Coordinates of C-alpha atoms in Angstrom, one line a residue:
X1 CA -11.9 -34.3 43.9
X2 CA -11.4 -32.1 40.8
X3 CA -14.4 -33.8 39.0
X4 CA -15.2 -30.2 37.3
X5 CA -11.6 -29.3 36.3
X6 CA -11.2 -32.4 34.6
X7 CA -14.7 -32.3 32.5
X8 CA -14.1 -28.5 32.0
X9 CA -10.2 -29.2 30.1
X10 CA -12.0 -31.9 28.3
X11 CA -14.4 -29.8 26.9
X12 CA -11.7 -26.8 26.3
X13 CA -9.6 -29.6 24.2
X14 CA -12.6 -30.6 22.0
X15 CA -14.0 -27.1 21.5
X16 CA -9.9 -26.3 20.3
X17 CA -10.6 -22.3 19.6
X18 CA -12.0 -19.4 20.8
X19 CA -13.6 -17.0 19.1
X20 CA -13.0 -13.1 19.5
X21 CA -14.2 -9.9 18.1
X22 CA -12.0 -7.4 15.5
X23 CA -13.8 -4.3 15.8
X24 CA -13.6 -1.9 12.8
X25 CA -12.6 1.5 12.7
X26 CA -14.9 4.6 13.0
X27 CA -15.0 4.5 8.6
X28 CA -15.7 0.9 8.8
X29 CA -12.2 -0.5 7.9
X30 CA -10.9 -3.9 9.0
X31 CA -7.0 -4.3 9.9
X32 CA -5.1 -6.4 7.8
X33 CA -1.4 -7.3 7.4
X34 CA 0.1 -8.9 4.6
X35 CA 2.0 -12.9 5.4
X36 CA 4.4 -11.6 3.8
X37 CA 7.8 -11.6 5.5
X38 CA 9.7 -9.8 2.8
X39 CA 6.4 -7.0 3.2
X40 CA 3.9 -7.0 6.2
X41 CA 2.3 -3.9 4.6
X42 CA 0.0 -2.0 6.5
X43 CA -3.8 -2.1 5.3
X44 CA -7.4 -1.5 5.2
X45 CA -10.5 -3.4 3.7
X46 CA -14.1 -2.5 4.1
X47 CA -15.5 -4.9 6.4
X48 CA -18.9 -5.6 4.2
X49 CA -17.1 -5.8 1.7
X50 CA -14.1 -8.1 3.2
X51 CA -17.7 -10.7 4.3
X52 CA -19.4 -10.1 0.7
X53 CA -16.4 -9.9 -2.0
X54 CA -13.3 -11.1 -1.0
X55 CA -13.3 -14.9 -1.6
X56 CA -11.8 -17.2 1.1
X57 CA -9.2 -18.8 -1.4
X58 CA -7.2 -15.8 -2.1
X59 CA -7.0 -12.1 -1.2
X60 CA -4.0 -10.4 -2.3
X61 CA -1.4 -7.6 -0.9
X62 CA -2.3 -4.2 -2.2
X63 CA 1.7 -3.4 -1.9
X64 CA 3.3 -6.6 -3.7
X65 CA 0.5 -8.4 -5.0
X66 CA 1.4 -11.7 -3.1
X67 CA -1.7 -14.0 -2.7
X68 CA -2.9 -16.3 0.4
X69 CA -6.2 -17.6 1.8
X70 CA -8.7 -14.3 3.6
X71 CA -7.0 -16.5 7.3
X72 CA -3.6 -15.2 6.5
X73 CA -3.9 -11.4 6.9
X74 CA -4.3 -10.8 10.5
X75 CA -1.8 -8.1 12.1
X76 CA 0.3 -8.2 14.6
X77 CA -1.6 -6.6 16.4
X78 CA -4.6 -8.7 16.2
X79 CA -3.2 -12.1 16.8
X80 CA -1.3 -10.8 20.3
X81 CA -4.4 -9.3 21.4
X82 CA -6.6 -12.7 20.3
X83 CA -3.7 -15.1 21.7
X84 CA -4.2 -13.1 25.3
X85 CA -8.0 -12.9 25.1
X86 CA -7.6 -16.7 24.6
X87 CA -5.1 -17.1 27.5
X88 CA -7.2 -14.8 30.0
X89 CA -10.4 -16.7 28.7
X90 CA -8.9 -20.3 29.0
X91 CA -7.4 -19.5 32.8
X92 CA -10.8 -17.9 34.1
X93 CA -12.7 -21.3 32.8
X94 CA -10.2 -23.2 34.6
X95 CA -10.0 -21.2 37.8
X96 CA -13.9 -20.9 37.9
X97 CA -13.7 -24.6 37.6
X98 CA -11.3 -25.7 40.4
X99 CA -13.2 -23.2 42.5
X100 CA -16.5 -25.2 41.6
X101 CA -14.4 -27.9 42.9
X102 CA -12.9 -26.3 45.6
X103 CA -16.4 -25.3 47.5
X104 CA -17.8 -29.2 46.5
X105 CA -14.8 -30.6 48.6
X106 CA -15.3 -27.9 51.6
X107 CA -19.0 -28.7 51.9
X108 CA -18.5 -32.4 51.9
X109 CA -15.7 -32.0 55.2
X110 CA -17.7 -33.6 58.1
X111 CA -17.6 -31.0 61.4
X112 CA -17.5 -33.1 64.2
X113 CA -14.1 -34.5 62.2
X114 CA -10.9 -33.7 64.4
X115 CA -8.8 -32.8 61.8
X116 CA -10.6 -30.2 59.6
X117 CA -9.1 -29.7 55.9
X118 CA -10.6 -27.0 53.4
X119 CA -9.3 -26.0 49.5
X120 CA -8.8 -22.4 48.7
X121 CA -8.4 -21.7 44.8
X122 CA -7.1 -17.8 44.4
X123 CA -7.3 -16.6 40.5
X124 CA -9.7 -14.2 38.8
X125 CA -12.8 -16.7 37.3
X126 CA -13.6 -14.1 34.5
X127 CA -13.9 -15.8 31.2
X128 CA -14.7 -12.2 29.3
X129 CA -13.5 -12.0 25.5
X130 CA -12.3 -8.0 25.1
X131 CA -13.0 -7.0 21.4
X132 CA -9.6 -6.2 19.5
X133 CA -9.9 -2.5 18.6
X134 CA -8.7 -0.9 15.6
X135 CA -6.0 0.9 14.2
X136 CA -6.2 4.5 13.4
X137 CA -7.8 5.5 10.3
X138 CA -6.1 6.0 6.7
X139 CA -6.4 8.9 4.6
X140 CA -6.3 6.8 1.2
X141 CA -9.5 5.5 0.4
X142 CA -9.9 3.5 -2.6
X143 CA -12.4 1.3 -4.5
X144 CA -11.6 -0.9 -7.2
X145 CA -12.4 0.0 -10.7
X146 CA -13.1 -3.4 -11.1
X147 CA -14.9 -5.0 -8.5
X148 CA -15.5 -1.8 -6.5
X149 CA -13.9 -3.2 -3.2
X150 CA -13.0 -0.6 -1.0
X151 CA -9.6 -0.5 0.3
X152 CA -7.5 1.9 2.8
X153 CA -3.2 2.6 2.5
X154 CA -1.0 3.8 3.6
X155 CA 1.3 5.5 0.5
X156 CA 0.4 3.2 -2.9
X157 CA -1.1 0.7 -3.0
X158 CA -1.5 -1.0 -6.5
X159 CA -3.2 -4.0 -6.4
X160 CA -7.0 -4.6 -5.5
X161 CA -7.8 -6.9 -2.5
X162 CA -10.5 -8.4 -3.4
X163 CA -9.6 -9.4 -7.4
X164 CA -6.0 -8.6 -7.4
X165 CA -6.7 -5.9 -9.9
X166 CA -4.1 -3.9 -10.9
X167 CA -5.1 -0.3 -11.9
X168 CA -3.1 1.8 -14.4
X169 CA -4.5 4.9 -13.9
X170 CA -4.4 4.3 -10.3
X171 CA -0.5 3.3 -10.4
X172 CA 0.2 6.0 -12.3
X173 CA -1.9 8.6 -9.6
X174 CA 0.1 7.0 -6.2
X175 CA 3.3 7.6 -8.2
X176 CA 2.5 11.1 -9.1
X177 CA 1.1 11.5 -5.5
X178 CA 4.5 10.2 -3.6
X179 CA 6.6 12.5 -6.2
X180 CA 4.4 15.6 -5.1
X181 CA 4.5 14.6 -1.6
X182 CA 8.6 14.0 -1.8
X183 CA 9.5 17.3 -3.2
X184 CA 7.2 19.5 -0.9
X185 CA 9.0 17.8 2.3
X186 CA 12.4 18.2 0.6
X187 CA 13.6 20.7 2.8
X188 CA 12.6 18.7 5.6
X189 CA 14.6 16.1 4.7
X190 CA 17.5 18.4 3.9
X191 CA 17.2 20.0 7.5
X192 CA 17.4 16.6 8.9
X193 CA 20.1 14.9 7.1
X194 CA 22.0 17.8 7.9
X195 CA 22.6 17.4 11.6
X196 CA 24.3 14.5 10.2
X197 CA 26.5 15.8 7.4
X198 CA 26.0 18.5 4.9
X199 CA 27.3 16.8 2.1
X200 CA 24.8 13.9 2.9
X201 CA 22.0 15.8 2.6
X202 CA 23.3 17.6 0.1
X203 CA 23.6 14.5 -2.0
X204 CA 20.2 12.8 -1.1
X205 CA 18.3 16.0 -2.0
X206 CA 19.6 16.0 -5.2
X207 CA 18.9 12.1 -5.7
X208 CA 15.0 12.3 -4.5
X209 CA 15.0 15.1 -6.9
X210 CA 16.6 13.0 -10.2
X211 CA 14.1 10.5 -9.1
X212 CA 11.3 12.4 -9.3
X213 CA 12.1 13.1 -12.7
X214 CA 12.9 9.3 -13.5
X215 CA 9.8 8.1 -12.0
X216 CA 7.6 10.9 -13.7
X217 CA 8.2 9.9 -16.9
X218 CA 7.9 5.8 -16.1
X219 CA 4.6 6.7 -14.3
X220 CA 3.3 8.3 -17.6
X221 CA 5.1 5.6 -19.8
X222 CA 3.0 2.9 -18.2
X223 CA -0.4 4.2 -18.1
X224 CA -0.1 4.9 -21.6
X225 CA 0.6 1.4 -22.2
X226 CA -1.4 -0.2 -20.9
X227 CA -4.7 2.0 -22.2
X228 CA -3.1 1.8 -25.6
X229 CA -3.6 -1.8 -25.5
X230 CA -6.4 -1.7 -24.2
X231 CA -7.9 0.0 -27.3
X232 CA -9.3 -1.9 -30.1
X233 CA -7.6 -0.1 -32.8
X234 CA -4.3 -0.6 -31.0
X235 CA -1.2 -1.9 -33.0
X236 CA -0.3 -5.4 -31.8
X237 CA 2.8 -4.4 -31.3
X238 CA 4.8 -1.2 -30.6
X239 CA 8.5 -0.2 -29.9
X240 CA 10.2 -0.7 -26.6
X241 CA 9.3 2.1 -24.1
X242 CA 7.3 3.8 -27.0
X243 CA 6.0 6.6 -24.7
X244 CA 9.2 7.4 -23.1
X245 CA 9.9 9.3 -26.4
X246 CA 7.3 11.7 -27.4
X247 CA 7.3 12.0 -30.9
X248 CA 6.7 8.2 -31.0
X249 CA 3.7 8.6 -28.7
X250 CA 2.2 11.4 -30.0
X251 CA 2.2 9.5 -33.4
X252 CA 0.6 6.3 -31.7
X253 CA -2.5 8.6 -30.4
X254 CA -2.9 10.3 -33.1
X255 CA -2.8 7.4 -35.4
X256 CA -6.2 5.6 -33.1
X257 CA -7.6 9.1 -31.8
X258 CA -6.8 11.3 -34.2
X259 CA -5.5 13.7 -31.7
X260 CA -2.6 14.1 -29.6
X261 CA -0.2 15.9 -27.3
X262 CA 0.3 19.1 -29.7
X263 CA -3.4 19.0 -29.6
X264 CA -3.4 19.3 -25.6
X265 CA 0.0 21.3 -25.0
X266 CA 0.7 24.7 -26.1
X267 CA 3.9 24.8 -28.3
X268 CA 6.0 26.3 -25.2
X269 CA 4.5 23.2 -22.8
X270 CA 6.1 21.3 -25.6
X271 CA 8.9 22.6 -25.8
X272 CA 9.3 22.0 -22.1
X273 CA 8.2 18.8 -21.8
X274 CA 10.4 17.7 -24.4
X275 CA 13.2 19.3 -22.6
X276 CA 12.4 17.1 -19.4
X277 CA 12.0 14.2 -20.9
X278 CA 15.1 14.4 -22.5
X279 CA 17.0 15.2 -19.4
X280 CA 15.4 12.3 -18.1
X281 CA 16.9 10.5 -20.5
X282 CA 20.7 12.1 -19.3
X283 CA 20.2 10.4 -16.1
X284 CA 19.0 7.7 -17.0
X285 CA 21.8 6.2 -19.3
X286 CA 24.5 9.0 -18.8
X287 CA 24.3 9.7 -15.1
X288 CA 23.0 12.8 -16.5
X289 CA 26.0 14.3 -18.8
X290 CA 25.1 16.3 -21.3
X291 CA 26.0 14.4 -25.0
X292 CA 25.3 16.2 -28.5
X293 CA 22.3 14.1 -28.9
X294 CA 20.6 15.6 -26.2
X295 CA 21.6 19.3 -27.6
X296 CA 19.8 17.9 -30.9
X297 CA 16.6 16.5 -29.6
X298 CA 16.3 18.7 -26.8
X299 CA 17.4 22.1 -28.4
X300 CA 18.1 23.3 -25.2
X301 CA 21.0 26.0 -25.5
X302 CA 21.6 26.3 -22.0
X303 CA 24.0 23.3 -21.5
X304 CA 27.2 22.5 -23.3
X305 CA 28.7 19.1 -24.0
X306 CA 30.3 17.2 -20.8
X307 CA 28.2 19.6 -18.5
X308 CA 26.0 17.6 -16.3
X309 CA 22.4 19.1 -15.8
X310 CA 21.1 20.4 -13.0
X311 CA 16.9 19.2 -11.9
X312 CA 15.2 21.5 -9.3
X313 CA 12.3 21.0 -7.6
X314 CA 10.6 23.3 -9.8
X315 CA 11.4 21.4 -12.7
X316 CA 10.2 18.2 -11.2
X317 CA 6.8 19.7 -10.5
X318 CA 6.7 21.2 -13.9
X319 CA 6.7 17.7 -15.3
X320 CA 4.3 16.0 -12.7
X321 CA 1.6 19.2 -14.4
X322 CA 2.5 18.4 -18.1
X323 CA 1.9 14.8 -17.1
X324 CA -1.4 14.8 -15.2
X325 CA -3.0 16.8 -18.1
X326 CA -1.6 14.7 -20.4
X327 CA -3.0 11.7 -18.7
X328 CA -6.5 13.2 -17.6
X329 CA -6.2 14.2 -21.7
X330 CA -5.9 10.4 -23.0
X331 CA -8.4 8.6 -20.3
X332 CA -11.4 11.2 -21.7
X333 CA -10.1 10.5 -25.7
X334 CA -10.2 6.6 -24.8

């Protein structure tokens, strides 16, 4: 009686998948979601790319680096909507089946039989596959200086998918960008953490603001080292944290480029960078209390000993400018 049903779930078991459709987006992005559980970021990887360069054995998280075989970074998203297009597929095989079966048993009833029996099968037959669309688009396009895979994020993204490259100059431009980004919505953020408690926001104003400062100066500390290395006239070794201090790395440039920051600045964009950095140094190992060393090195007259400093948003931004052209400086002079 069910002669189809059973030869269709036979062929459904030895088939064992079905295949569906992940559209890309209107810039040619594919979704993809990092295995992750400690990240699941959020990204983006050209889809000729993601067929031509990105090896099956290993793509890697643009957020944390982790690596895992090119069948591991499907979203959310994408394996709801493919475990539903399976489902809806699967059920419309098997309906269309017993159906099949269903009219074969109705024709074979005799009519001059007294008692008359007939099947009825109700169920939508449709076997369709929908595509799975895609997410909306990022504004953070990237291609690897590498490899030249393109790439979308959302906020940094520091590792290449494809080759798992990690970019210096591209670290240091996502830091630079979220510091921007922070203190132009700080009032924002003060207006909203107010509702809750002035001294709250109060307080985490003031700490995005200390971190912008912090994270400047690591930003520019980083790329620095790394394309110091990276040149063949570079000492083997150099201090800890060389370009933290600036008189240290303006003598390392100089020494293989024969030029340096008081080459780039003009003496009162020294004087003020130095000033930064040095505060940057307060918060960092004196939760920002002023200490005769930092009157030294700094020569800054406008704080006393045991007074704390004070970072504005201005200041912050002031650094991010000394930094970029500092940066922009060294990549043309290497």
């Amino acid at each position: 009686m069910f002669e189809k049903l059973l030869k269709e779930l036979d062929k459904i078991q030895k088939e064992g998948k079905v295949s569906v459709t992940i559209n890309a987006d209107d810039k040619g992005y594919l979704d993809k979601e990092c295995p992750n559980e400690e990240c699941l970021y959020r990204f983006k990887v050209y889809e000729e790319d993601w067929v031509n360069k990105v090896s099956d054995e290993e793509v890697f998280c643009p957020k944390c680096g982790h690596k895992a075989n090119s069948d591991s970074w499907w979203t959310s998203e994408q394996l709801e909507e493919a475990n539903q297009n399976a489902i809806r597929q699967i059920t419309g095989r098997i309906n269309k089946a017993m159906k099949d079966d269903a009219r074969a048993f109705n024709r074979q009833q005799s009519r001059n039989s007294f008692i008359k029996m007939t099947m009825n099968v109700s169920g939508n037959s449709n076997t369709y596959i929908l595509p799975i669309p895609a997410l909306e688009e990022l504004e953070q396009e990237i291609t690897c200086s590498e490899c030249e895979t393109r790439y979308a994020v959302i906020g940094s993204g520091f590792f290449c998918p494809c080759c798992g490259h990690n970019s210096a100059e591209e670290t240091f431009n996502n830091t630079v960008s979220t510091i921007e980004k922070t203190i132009e919505n700080i009032e924002i953020v003060r207006t909203a953490v107010t509702a809750v408690s002035e001294d709250e926001a109060e307080n985490t104003c003031r700490s995005l603001i200390e971190k912008g400062l912090l994270d400047c100066v690591v930003a520019f500390q980083r790329f620095c080292e790394v394309t110091y290395s990276k040149h063949p006239y570079a000492k083997s070794k150099i201090p800890f944290n060389a370009f933290q201090k600036l008189d240290v790395g303006e003598a390392l440039w100089k020494e293989i480029i024969n030029e340096s920051y008081s080459d780039w600045l003009s003496s009162n964009e020294l004087e003020r960078i130095n000033i930064l950095f040095q505060r940057r140094h307060l918060l960092q190992h004196t939760e920002g209390i002023v200490d005769s060393k930092y009157i030294e090195r700094s020569k800054d007259e406008s704080y006393q000993v045991n007074q704390r400093i004070v970072t504005k948003e201005k200041d912050v931004m002031e650094l991010v400018k000394y930094v970029k052209k500092l940066k922009e400086k060294i990549k043309k002079s290497t």
